[in-house]
Amino acid sequence: MSHPHITLNQINTLPRAEAAALLSGLYEHSDWIAEQALDARPFASAAALKHAMVKVLANAGRAPQLALVRAHPELAGKAMVSKSLTAESTHEQTKAGLTHCTPEEFAQIQQLNASYNAKFGFPFILAVRGPRGTGLNKQQIIRTFERRLHNHPDYELAECLRNIHRIVEIRLNDKLGYEPALGHEVWDWHEWLAQFSDAQDALTVTYLTDAHLKCARTIELGMKACGFDEVRIDAVGNVVGVYKAASHNAKTLMTGSHYDTVRNGGKYDGRLGIFVPMACVRELARAGKRLPFNLEVVAFAEEEGQRYKATFLGSGALVGDFKKEWLDQQDADGVPLRQAMAQAGLDINDIPKLTRNAAEYVGFVEVHIEQGPVLNELDIPLGVVTSINGSVRFVGEIVGMASHAGTTPMDRRRDAATAVAELALYVEKRAAQGANLVGTIGMLSVPNGSINVVPGRCQFSLDLRATTNELRDSLMHDVEAELQAICQRRGVHYTLEETMRASAAPSDAKLQSRWENAVHSLGVPVFHLPSGAGHDAMKLHEVMPQAMLFVRGQNAGISHNPLESSTSDDIQLAIDAFMHLLHHLHA
Ligand SMILES: [Zn+2]
């Protein structure tokens, strides 16, 4: 569009009506949202203005929200055919190729529009310019449409609103003539790295496979191109880049995350925490700037525990917790870890030398995609992590009495499966009582079960997590007491074996406050949350202070799934936050 760009200064300083006029057209036929947001002037940043508009709509209530959704045209719908779309919508739908559908695609989209409208009573809304702003292709659009048809109506209304805010984000960027240039670039790096996979048609990068080694080499070359002073691949396959301090004898800040993935995983899990600091180093090197501390960026080789049973092989080695017996573990093809490492040219004798001397470090920080729905639901781009949850896992079995389903009266049964079901309901209720407590019975099976037999045995798993060890343990004790009570009442007995226990890793107060300041400086809300998942920072926590920053994930924050997604605008904010932290951390 050929309009001259507007500036944030104009929005902050012009008389209200004139400023509102500049923001006209952001929300489809709904200029009141931007207008009301002007109450929050002055805005420290475009991100602050975006968030103010999000808040106006969130506080407006359901009726105006529905009206806004209904003010939107259908995708490739009648308005497009009759050319009565707004200029902005025409631009967006053309960019996505929707104005050039084949008759079959057009018919398919019409059918989806009809089904969606019939189910939800409002049109399907998708930010067709996508997470990078360059446009989703027609297949991506149709697949997203089909997927979202299965959602709950309340969720779908919220998802439409989130997509509207994303549409507005891009429209506002266009008005301001702003591009999240580094965000785009780092987004593209994720695409580039995702070309290497153990599997076709899915992103799978497990420890020391061909694809894994190519990833390491690519990251190594990338770090060199960014201007790191030292880049090496260490004895467990970590790619380590150091950007040296202005002076000798300076301490070191470590950061990084993992480049391996789960099977059929997402492109951002782990990798975001490697690429964000790499982009910062490149900017520093280009500007010829040095920090008062060394910056060590580690791309950890292994975190997910996919090929071998052991996990955190990469970060474990740095804290002296790479166990010799792991070398005898075998993958699904019977290849021992020792052999895989030798084939990759890694020298296991050097592993003990990787242990860092914590006294030389300021600490560890990690950027990671949230892998949960919280930030997405609240429309907040960044989150400051307060703690990585402690967890404990069990496998258990309840043993009752298998008996005839037709002849055993209900009051004389010793049903092992209903006993586990009762426990699962208790876990759900008990965990819901505490903030940030979670409990899951994820596996439940009746060995040799049969349709006409009362279950005599039922095996189950139990996973409990909490922000502190104390909360985790009290949850654990309550669940065990309930298990005992259930079994006593039902005349069955149980076994319960603990298989894993990890301590909670509360964030270091000083490093956490650096993240808070950084996020605050961007003009977006400083939101705190614990991490439900384990991360490399959890291992580093064993020897040095650590704090993490979460970045919002799209698609309800889904992770360990190809739908995992992040926008280049959010990635840009993460880079800006990281840069702020680097400039304000005095070692
Ligand atoms: Zn991860």
XYZ file of N, CA, C and O in Angstrom, residues 379-562:
736
model
N -2.322 -13.825 25.456
C -1.823 -12.913 24.430
C -0.634 -12.099 24.930
O -0.567 -10.884 24.739
N 0.293 -12.767 25.588
C 1.503 -12.111 26.096
C 2.711 -12.799 25.441
O 2.800 -14.021 25.457
N 3.614 -12.013 24.839
C 4.678 -12.650 24.038
C 5.783 -13.340 24.833
O 6.324 -14.334 24.375
N 6.148 -12.788 26.007
C 7.286 -13.336 26.744
C 6.888 -13.646 28.179
O 6.016 -12.978 28.748
N 7.523 -14.628 28.774
C 7.235 -14.977 30.161
C 8.522 -15.194 30.932
O 9.469 -15.806 30.425
N 8.580 -14.672 32.157
C 9.762 -14.846 33.001
C 9.537 -16.079 33.877
O 8.547 -16.168 34.597
N 10.450 -17.027 33.775
C 10.290 -18.299 34.481
C 10.765 -18.153 35.928
O 11.851 -17.648 36.185
N 9.919 -18.597 36.853
C 10.243 -18.478 38.272
C 10.916 -19.731 38.805
O 11.684 -19.684 39.757
N 10.605 -20.867 38.192
C 11.131 -22.127 38.691
C 10.880 -23.214 37.665
O 9.901 -23.157 36.931
N 11.781 -24.156 37.589
C 11.507 -25.354 36.780
C 10.969 -26.388 37.757
O 11.575 -26.659 38.797
N 9.821 -26.918 37.431
C 9.137 -27.794 38.374
C 9.942 -29.033 38.754
O 10.610 -29.630 37.921
N 9.832 -29.392 40.022
C 10.362 -30.664 40.475
C 9.370 -31.753 40.111
O 8.172 -31.502 39.990
N 9.876 -32.952 39.891
C 8.955 -34.010 39.478
C 9.327 -35.328 40.130
O 10.431 -35.506 40.638
N 8.371 -36.237 40.124
C 8.632 -37.599 40.562
C 7.751 -38.514 39.720
O 6.631 -38.151 39.362
N 8.311 -39.658 39.332
C 7.556 -40.595 38.499
C 7.556 -41.989 39.112
O 8.555 -42.400 39.704
N 6.438 -42.671 38.943
C 6.289 -44.040 39.436
C 5.703 -44.929 38.347
O 4.985 -44.457 37.469
N 5.997 -46.222 38.451
C 5.158 -47.200 37.774
C 4.541 -48.063 38.872
O 5.200 -48.383 39.869
N 3.277 -48.410 38.714
C 2.586 -49.157 39.755
C 1.671 -50.212 39.185
O 1.440 -50.285 37.969
N 1.202 -51.050 40.071
C 0.228 -52.068 39.654
C -0.731 -52.332 40.797
O -0.325 -52.404 41.963
N -1.997 -52.446 40.481
C -2.979 -52.873 41.469
C -3.405 -54.284 41.106
O -3.655 -54.590 39.934
N -3.423 -55.138 42.107
C -3.807 -56.527 41.870
C -5.075 -56.831 42.652
O -5.140 -56.634 43.872
N -6.107 -57.249 41.931
C -7.371 -57.642 42.566
C -7.641 -59.100 42.258
O -6.773 -59.950 42.446
N -8.812 -59.397 41.727
C -9.152 -60.781 41.397
C -9.894 -60.801 40.074
O -10.955 -60.192 39.942
N -9.336 -61.491 39.094
C -10.043 -61.651 37.823
C -11.217 -62.594 38.050
O -11.066 -63.622 38.703
N -12.389 -62.228 37.546
C -13.543 -63.106 37.741
C -14.557 -62.889 36.621
O -14.447 -61.941 35.842
N -15.539 -63.711 36.542
C -16.505 -63.710 35.448
C -17.355 -62.429 35.469
O -17.970 -62.116 36.494
N -17.387 -61.732 34.348
C -18.109 -60.464 34.281
C -19.618 -60.662 34.401
O -20.352 -59.759 34.791
N -20.103 -61.865 34.077
C -21.545 -62.102 34.130
C -22.021 -62.576 35.485
O -23.146 -62.268 35.905
N -21.168 -63.306 36.202
C -21.650 -63.960 37.433
C -21.157 -63.293 38.712
O -21.610 -63.641 39.795
N -20.206 -62.332 38.603
C -19.699 -61.704 39.842
C -20.534 -60.470 40.168
O -20.496 -59.484 39.424
N -21.310 -60.505 41.247
C -22.154 -59.343 41.594
C -21.293 -58.113 41.834
O -20.126 -58.219 42.220
N -21.873 -56.945 41.635
C -21.106 -55.705 41.735
C -20.476 -55.539 43.112
O -19.396 -54.972 43.237
N -21.149 -55.993 44.164
C -20.603 -55.770 45.508
C -19.576 -56.819 45.908
O -19.080 -56.815 47.016
N -19.259 -57.749 45.009
C -18.258 -58.760 45.383
C -17.056 -58.736 44.454
O -16.312 -59.696 44.380
N -16.890 -57.650 43.767
C -15.781 -57.587 42.812
C -14.517 -57.028 43.453
O -14.594 -56.204 44.366
N -13.399 -57.465 42.944
C -12.120 -56.839 43.325
C -11.457 -56.393 42.023
O -10.512 -56.995 41.544
N -12.040 -55.315 41.489
C -11.698 -54.817 40.151
C -10.471 -53.892 40.216
O -10.524 -52.799 40.788
N -9.374 -54.347 39.643
C -8.131 -53.574 39.716
C -8.199 -52.299 38.872
O -7.633 -51.263 39.239
N -8.912 -52.340 37.738
C -8.940 -51.176 36.840
C -9.767 -50.036 37.418
O -9.380 -48.863 37.317
N -10.909 -50.361 38.046
C -11.706 -49.270 38.633
C -10.963 -48.670 39.828
O -11.117 -47.478 40.126
N -10.126 -49.479 40.488
C -9.315 -48.937 41.584
C -8.323 -47.902 41.043
O -8.155 -46.820 41.622
N -7.676 -48.207 39.911
C -6.752 -47.239 39.312
C -7.530 -46.020 38.808
O -7.084 -44.874 38.944
N -8.724 -46.267 38.251
C -9.550 -45.153 37.772
C -9.879 -44.210 38.926
O -9.838 -42.982 38.778
N -10.175 -44.793 40.086
C -10.488 -43.975 41.261
C -9.264 -43.152 41.665
O -9.373 -41.974 42.017
N -8.105 -43.770 41.566
C -6.873 -43.052 41.884
C -6.651 -41.909 40.892
O -6.278 -40.800 41.289
N -6.903 -42.167 39.618
C -6.702 -41.131 38.584
C -7.598 -39.927 38.869
O -7.167 -38.771 38.740
N -8.843 -40.197 39.268
C -9.760 -39.089 39.578
C -9.270 -38.318 40.803
O -9.385 -37.095 40.878
N -8.704 -39.069 41.779
C -8.173 -38.389 42.960
C -6.981 -37.506 42.585
O -6.877 -36.348 43.018
N -6.073 -38.032 41.767
C -4.896 -37.260 41.340
C -5.349 -35.971 40.653
O -4.819 -34.884 40.911
N -6.367 -36.096 39.800
C -6.874 -34.930 39.075
C -7.401 -33.877 40.054
O -7.100 -32.691 39.935
N -8.167 -34.344 41.052
C -8.774 -33.423 42.011
C -7.720 -32.809 42.930
O -7.714 -31.607 43.163
N -6.825 -33.643 43.428
C -5.819 -33.169 44.384
C -4.857 -32.171 43.734
O -4.525 -31.141 44.311
N -4.415 -32.470 42.511
C -3.460 -31.573 41.843
C -4.124 -30.244 41.495
O -3.477 -29.192 41.511
N -5.421 -30.278 41.218
C -6.137 -29.047 40.853
C -6.244 -28.090 42.032
O -6.511 -26.898 41.851
N -6.021 -28.599 43.252
C -6.159 -27.742 44.439
C -4.988 -26.782 44.605
O -5.101 -25.790 45.325
N -3.851 -27.079 44.011
C -2.691 -26.204 44.202
C -2.358 -25.476 42.921
O -2.531 -26.031 41.837
N -1.879 -24.250 43.049
C -1.452 -23.523 41.855
C -0.225 -24.225 41.281
O 0.699 -24.565 42.017
N -0.226 -24.466 39.986
C 0.928 -25.038 39.288
C 1.304 -26.449 39.711
O 2.406 -26.897 39.464
N 0.387 -27.158 40.378
C 0.609 -28.579 40.622
C 0.014 -29.335 39.448
O -1.054 -28.973 38.962
N 0.699 -30.367 38.986
C 0.093 -31.218 37.961
C 0.351 -32.687 38.288
O 1.388 -33.044 38.840
N -0.634 -33.511 37.990
C -0.498 -34.945 38.208
C -1.143 -35.684 37.057
O -2.208 -35.298 36.584
N -0.468 -36.726 36.571
C -0.966 -37.429 35.383
C -0.789 -38.930 35.526
O 0.290 -39.397 35.880
N -1.850 -39.667 35.254
C -1.719 -41.107 35.051
C -1.805 -41.288 33.547
O -2.870 -41.293 32.958
N -0.643 -41.375 32.904
C -0.594 -41.334 31.448
C -0.679 -42.706 30.806
O -1.003 -42.825 29.627
N -0.365 -43.748 31.586
C -0.447 -45.111 31.041
C -1.295 -45.923 32.003
O -1.144 -45.833 33.226
N -2.178 -46.696 31.454
C -3.099 -47.488 32.259
C -3.456 -48.706 31.416
O -3.966 -48.572 30.308
N -3.086 -49.883 31.893
C -3.369 -51.047 31.050
C -3.765 -52.250 31.889
O -3.323 -52.424 33.020
N -4.643 -53.067 31.309
C -5.101 -54.298 31.941
C -4.439 -55.451 31.176
O -4.844 -55.750 30.053
N -3.385 -56.055 31.738
C -2.687 -57.115 30.997
C -3.631 -58.289 30.737
O -4.346 -58.715 31.647
N -3.658 -58.762 29.518
C -4.512 -59.887 29.119
C -5.979 -59.650 29.439
O -6.716 -60.592 29.744
N -6.395 -58.379 29.403
C -7.786 -58.075 29.712
C -8.731 -58.665 28.685
O -8.340 -58.985 27.559
N -9.953 -58.822 29.077
C -10.921 -59.442 28.187
C -12.284 -58.810 28.436
O -12.577 -58.353 29.539
N -13.138 -58.804 27.413
C -14.407 -58.084 27.504
C -15.329 -58.669 28.571
O -16.128 -57.951 29.171
N -15.163 -59.950 28.863
C -16.089 -60.580 29.825
C -15.400 -60.987 31.127
O -15.826 -61.902 31.793
N -14.294 -60.296 31.436
C -13.586 -60.604 32.687
C -13.389 -59.330 33.513
O -12.959 -58.300 32.978
N -13.730 -59.379 34.788
C -13.440 -58.268 35.704
C -11.925 -58.175 35.825
O -11.263 -59.184 36.102
N -11.338 -56.959 35.584
C -9.873 -56.857 35.571
C -9.236 -57.293 36.888
O -9.570 -56.759 37.949
N -8.316 -58.236 36.798
C -7.635 -58.722 37.989
C -6.351 -57.945 38.263
O -5.872 -57.883 39.387
N -5.786 -57.356 37.207
C -4.570 -56.558 37.378
C -4.705 -55.288 36.553
O -5.312 -55.292 35.488
N -4.102 -54.227 37.045
C -4.061 -52.994 36.246
C -2.752 -52.276 36.529
O -2.422 -51.966 37.673
N -1.991 -52.064 35.470
C -0.710 -51.378 35.595
C -0.882 -49.912 35.220
O -1.692 -49.596 34.347
N -0.148 -49.059 35.895
C -0.307 -47.620 35.623
C 1.000 -46.872 35.861
O 1.905 -47.366 36.528
N 1.066 -45.682 35.273
C 2.184 -44.775 35.525
C 1.652 -43.582 36.306
O 0.445 -43.313 36.294
N 2.545 -42.891 36.974
C 2.138 -41.721 37.749
C 3.239 -40.675 37.634
O 4.407 -40.977 37.876
N 2.869 -39.474 37.233
C 3.834 -38.380 37.038
C 3.308 -37.174 37.820
O 2.209 -36.705 37.558
N 4.084 -36.717 38.803
C 3.657 -35.601 39.652
C 4.695 -34.490 39.581
O 5.899 -34.763 39.664
N 4.240 -33.234 39.448
C 5.191 -32.119 39.346
C 4.696 -30.909 40.128
O 3.499 -30.665 40.202
N 5.634 -30.170 40.684
C 5.290 -28.980 41.452
C 6.456 -28.006 41.441
O 7.581 -28.381 41.108
N 6.175 -26.756 41.818
C 7.199 -25.711 41.738
C 8.290 -25.853 42.794
O 9.373 -25.315 42.628
N 7.989 -26.552 43.902
C 9.032 -26.793 44.902
C 9.031 -28.279 45.266
O 8.031 -28.973 45.082
N 10.144 -28.735 45.816
C 10.222 -30.131 46.242
C 9.202 -30.428 47.327
O 8.618 -31.503 47.378
N 8.963 -29.439 48.221
C 8.030 -29.644 49.331
C 6.619 -29.879 48.800
O 5.923 -30.791 49.236
N 6.199 -29.027 47.854
C 4.851 -29.182 47.292
C 4.717 -30.505 46.542
O 3.693 -31.177 46.608
N 5.780 -30.861 45.835
C 5.775 -32.136 45.101
C 5.633 -33.297 46.080
O 4.821 -34.202 45.895
N 6.422 -33.242 47.181
C 6.402 -34.352 48.124
C 5.072 -34.446 48.859
O 4.591 -35.536 49.143
N 4.470 -33.305 49.167
C 3.195 -33.385 49.886
C 2.103 -33.926 48.959
O 1.244 -34.701 49.377
N 2.174 -33.558 47.677
C 1.254 -34.148 46.694
C 1.472 -35.661 46.626
O 0.531 -36.456 46.651
N 2.749 -36.047 46.591
C 3.097 -37.458 46.483
C 2.573 -38.256 47.694
O 1.989 -39.320 47.542
N 2.743 -37.684 48.890
C 2.291 -38.392 50.094
C 0.784 -38.542 50.107
O 0.256 -39.584 50.475
N 0.079 -37.488 49.689
C -1.392 -37.569 49.657
C -1.851 -38.626 48.659
O -2.796 -39.370 48.922
N -1.177 -38.676 47.507
C -1.582 -39.649 46.484
C -1.313 -41.072 46.983
O -2.140 -41.971 46.824
N -0.180 -41.263 47.642
C 0.127 -42.601 48.168
C -0.861 -43.012 49.253
O -1.298 -44.160 49.303
N -1.225 -42.057 50.122
C -2.183 -42.358 51.194
C -3.531 -42.738 50.595
O -4.198 -43.669 51.057
N -3.917 -42.021 49.547
C -5.198 -42.313 48.902
C -5.148 -43.684 48.220
O -6.121 -44.445 48.278
N -4.015 -43.988 47.603
C -3.863 -45.295 46.957
C -4.041 -46.411 47.981
O -4.741 -47.401 47.745
N -3.440 -46.199 49.154
C -3.548 -47.176 50.228
C -5.012 -47.335 50.661
O -5.515 -48.449 50.813
N -5.690 -46.202 50.837
C -7.080 -46.223 51.295
C -7.983 -46.902 50.259
O -8.862 -47.699 50.615
N -7.760 -46.584 48.990
C -8.573 -47.190 47.915
C -8.404 -48.708 47.941
O -9.378 -49.464 47.862
N -7.153 -49.139 48.063
C -6.875 -50.568 48.019
C -7.473 -51.293 49.223
O -8.018 -52.389 49.092
N -7.393 -50.656 50.378
C -7.951 -51.265 51.582
C -9.468 -51.438 51.427
O -10.021 -52.503 51.669
N -10.123 -50.382 51.001
C -11.571 -50.389 50.850
C -12.024 -51.408 49.814
O -13.041 -52.065 49.979
N -11.248 -51.552 48.746
C -11.665 -52.426 47.653
C -11.136 -53.850 47.777
O -11.403 -54.687 46.913
N -10.343 -54.083 48.805
C -9.808 -55.429 48.971
C -8.828 -55.839 47.878
O -8.803 -56.987 47.442
N -8.040 -54.870 47.417
C -7.009 -55.167 46.419
C -5.667 -54.712 47.004
O -5.643 -54.062 48.046
N -4.564 -55.073 46.381
C -3.296 -54.551 46.874
C -2.477 -53.981 45.722
O -2.813 -54.171 44.563
N -1.407 -53.276 46.101
C -0.679 -52.554 45.058
C 0.823 -52.653 45.245
O 1.319 -52.943 46.343
N 1.541 -52.373 44.145
C 2.971 -52.101 44.218
C 3.190 -50.743 43.555
O 2.419 -50.342 42.668
N 4.189 -50.029 44.021
C 4.477 -48.710 43.462
C 5.987 -48.512 43.482
O 6.599 -48.573 44.546
N 6.577 -48.315 42.309
C 8.033 -48.189 42.230
C 8.405 -46.815 41.677
O 7.941 -46.415 40.613
N 9.226 -46.101 42.430
C 9.679 -44.784 41.963
C 10.733 -44.981 40.872
O 11.697 -45.707 41.068
N 10.561 -44.322 39.702
C 11.508 -44.515 38.601
C 12.343 -43.274 38.325
O 13.356 -43.349 37.645
N 11.903 -42.143 38.801
C 12.642 -40.909 38.513
C 12.241 -39.843 39.525
O 11.088 -39.776 39.922
N 13.229 -39.050 39.958
C 12.918 -37.918 40.823
C 13.849 -36.775 40.458
O 15.057 -36.967 40.372
N 13.291 -35.616 40.188
C 14.123 -34.453 39.852
C 13.747 -33.301 40.765
O 12.561 -33.040 40.993
N 14.767 -32.631 41.268
C 14.532 -31.498 42.166
C 14.010 -30.297 41.398
O 14.364 -30.096 40.236
N 13.185 -29.500 42.048
C 12.752 -28.232 41.468
C 13.968 -27.322 41.342
O 14.896 -27.412 42.142
N 13.962 -26.475 40.318
C 15.078 -25.560 40.102
C 14.562 -24.129 40.097
O 14.215 -23.593 39.043
N 14.457 -23.520 41.280
C 13.974 -22.136 41.319
C 14.968 -21.205 40.624
O 16.183 -21.405 40.717
N 14.448 -20.207 39.924
C 15.325 -19.270 39.219
C 16.118 -18.447 40.220
O 15.637 -18.137 41.302
N 17.326 -18.075 39.834
C 18.160 -17.203 40.651
C 17.538 -15.802 40.653
O 17.195 -15.262 39.597
N 17.375 -15.224 41.849
C 16.645 -13.952 41.968
C 17.287 -12.856 41.116
O 16.587 -12.089 40.447
N 18.614 -12.797 41.116
C 19.285 -11.716 40.396
C 19.124 -11.875 38.878
O 18.774 -10.924 38.170
N 19.357 -13.079 38.392
C 19.220 -13.305 36.945
C 17.764 -13.150 36.505
O 17.471 -12.603 35.443
N 16.850 -13.626 37.363
C 15.427 -13.476 37.029
C 15.056 -12.000 36.913
O 14.307 -11.596 36.017
N 15.615 -11.178 37.813
C 15.284 -9.745 37.758
C 15.861 -9.100 36.498
O 15.309 -8.137 35.977
N 16.972 -9.654 35.977
C 17.521 -9.133 34.718
C 16.545 -9.409 33.567
O 16.358 -8.573 32.691
N 15.947 -10.590 33.578
C 14.929 -10.896 32.559
C 13.722 -9.967 32.722
O 13.168 -9.472 31.743
N 13.313 -9.744 33.981
C 12.157 -8.872 34.233
C 12.418 -7.475 33.673
O 11.569 -6.900 32.986
N 13.597 -6.936 33.969
C 13.944 -5.604 33.457
C 13.955 -5.579 31.937
O 13.507 -4.611 31.314
N 14.484 -6.652 31.365
C 14.582 -6.716 29.909
C 13.189 -6.722 29.274
O 12.915 -5.983 28.324
N 12.305 -7.532 29.833
C 10.946 -7.616 29.286
C 10.226 -6.283 29.483
O 9.564 -5.776 28.574
N 10.408 -5.714 30.661
C 9.766 -4.426 30.954
C 10.211 -3.352 29.959
O 9.408 -2.536 29.510
N 11.497 -3.367 29.608
C 12.041 -2.339 28.716
C 11.405 -2.392 27.328
O 11.450 -1.424 26.583
N 10.814 -3.537 26.982
C 10.197 -3.685 25.662
C 8.760 -3.165 25.638
O 8.125 -3.129 24.582
N 8.237 -2.806 26.820
C 6.878 -2.282 26.877
C 5.803 -3.354 26.891
O 4.624 -3.068 26.725
N 6.203 -4.605 27.071
C 5.204 -5.676 27.175
C 5.112 -6.123 28.632
O 6.033 -5.895 29.408
N 3.981 -6.743 29.024
C 3.810 -7.081 30.438
C 4.869 -8.072 30.920
O 5.298 -8.946 30.164
N 5.269 -7.889 32.169
C 6.199 -8.831 32.796
C 5.350 -9.894 33.466
O 4.731 -9.663 34.497
N 5.290 -11.041 32.861
C 4.438 -12.113 33.365
C 5.314 -13.266 33.862
O 6.257 -13.665 33.195
N 4.990 -13.757 35.052
C 5.785 -14.842 35.639
C 5.077 -16.179 35.490
O 3.859 -16.251 35.623
N 5.837 -17.206 35.259
C 5.249 -18.547 35.242
C 6.320 -19.594 35.540
O 7.504 -19.349 35.310
N 5.908 -20.727 36.099
C 6.883 -21.800 36.300
C 6.993 -22.622 35.023
O 6.132 -22.533 34.151
N 8.049 -23.395 34.925
C 8.187 -24.297 33.784
C 7.728 -25.681 34.187
O 8.269 -26.278 35.122
N 6.741 -26.190 33.473
C 6.254 -27.538 33.765
C 7.162 -28.613 33.195
O 7.167 -29.741 33.653
N 7.932 -28.246 32.179
C 8.807 -29.215 31.533
C 10.230 -29.075 32.062
O 10.603 -28.027 32.576
N 11.033 -30.106 31.923
C 12.443 -30.034 32.290
C 13.239 -29.377 31.168
O 12.837 -29.420 30.014
N 14.344 -28.725 31.507
C 15.176 -28.063 30.499
C 16.639 -28.208 30.871
O 16.962 -28.533 32.004
N 17.518 -27.884 29.917
C 18.951 -27.929 30.197
C 19.307 -27.081 31.417
O 20.205 -27.431 32.181
N 18.578 -25.963 31.591
C 18.843 -25.082 32.741
C 18.740 -25.840 34.064
O 19.409 -25.505 35.041
N 17.911 -26.876 34.079
C 17.743 -27.690 35.278
C 19.054 -28.390 35.648
O 19.379 -28.534 36.822
N 19.806 -28.846 34.621
C 21.089 -29.482 34.886
C 22.111 -28.440 35.355
O 22.807 -28.647 36.346
N 22.195 -27.312 34.640
C 23.153 -26.275 35.019
C 22.865 -25.756 36.425
O 23.771 -25.355 37.152
N 21.582 -25.793 36.814
C 21.169 -25.357 38.148
C 21.931 -26.103 39.247
O 22.122 -25.577 40.342
N 22.373 -27.317 38.940
C 23.086 -28.103 39.947
C 24.403 -27.446 40.347
O 24.920 -27.705 41.429
N 24.957 -26.610 39.469
C 26.258 -26.014 39.803
C 26.291 -24.484 39.749
O 27.218 -23.874 40.281
N 25.330 -23.856 39.081
C 25.400 -22.388 38.996
C 23.996 -21.777 38.960
O 23.020 -22.472 38.682
N 23.878 -20.463 39.272
C 22.561 -19.822 39.220
C 22.021 -19.829 37.789
O 22.796 -19.768 36.832
N 20.708 -19.923 37.657
C 20.113 -19.943 36.314
C 18.765 -19.255 36.325
O 18.122 -19.151 37.369
N 18.355 -18.764 35.157
C 17.008 -18.212 34.983
C 16.641 -18.314 33.508
O 17.482 -18.119 32.635
N 15.376 -18.609 33.260
C 14.922 -18.827 31.882
C 13.915 -17.771 31.436
O 13.216 -17.164 32.252
N 13.842 -17.591 30.124
C 12.827 -16.738 29.510
C 12.017 -17.591 28.539
O 12.586 -18.292 27.700
N 10.694 -17.530 28.673
C 9.825 -18.273 27.757
C 9.294 -17.364 26.657
O 9.004 -16.190 26.890
N 9.138 -17.944 25.483
C 8.556 -17.247 24.338
C 7.239 -17.954 23.991
O 7.198 -19.187 23.934
N 6.214 -17.160 23.790
C 4.879 -17.697 23.464
C 4.916 -18.631 22.255
O 5.589 -18.363 21.261
N 4.185 -19.733 22.352
C 3.997 -20.618 21.198
C 2.608 -20.423 20.628
O 1.658 -20.179 21.374
N 2.494 -20.507 19.306
C 1.185 -20.414 18.655
C 0.453 -21.749 18.798
O 0.978 -22.684 19.378
N -0.739 -21.828 18.253
C -1.525 -23.076 18.270
C -1.670 -23.638 19.686
O -1.371 -24.802 19.943
N -2.107 -22.769 20.596
C -2.312 -23.159 21.999
C -1.017 -23.606 22.664
O -1.024 -24.322 23.658
N 0.109 -23.165 22.109
C 1.391 -23.470 22.742
C 1.805 -24.920 22.581
O 2.673 -25.405 23.298
N 1.208 -25.602 21.616
C 1.505 -27.029 21.440
C 2.989 -27.228 21.131
O 3.608 -26.436 20.422
N 3.562 -28.299 21.701
C 4.977 -28.596 21.498
C 5.158 -30.100 21.405
O 4.231 -30.854 21.672
N 6.374 -30.536 21.040
C 6.615 -31.958 20.746
C 5.629 -32.400 19.672
O 5.053 -33.486 19.728
N 5.433 -31.529 18.712
C 4.413 -31.708 17.681
C 4.803 -30.780 16.535
O 5.300 -29.680 16.781
N 4.585 -31.215 15.282
C 4.970 -30.346 14.154
C 4.198 -29.024 14.121
O 4.625 -28.091 13.426
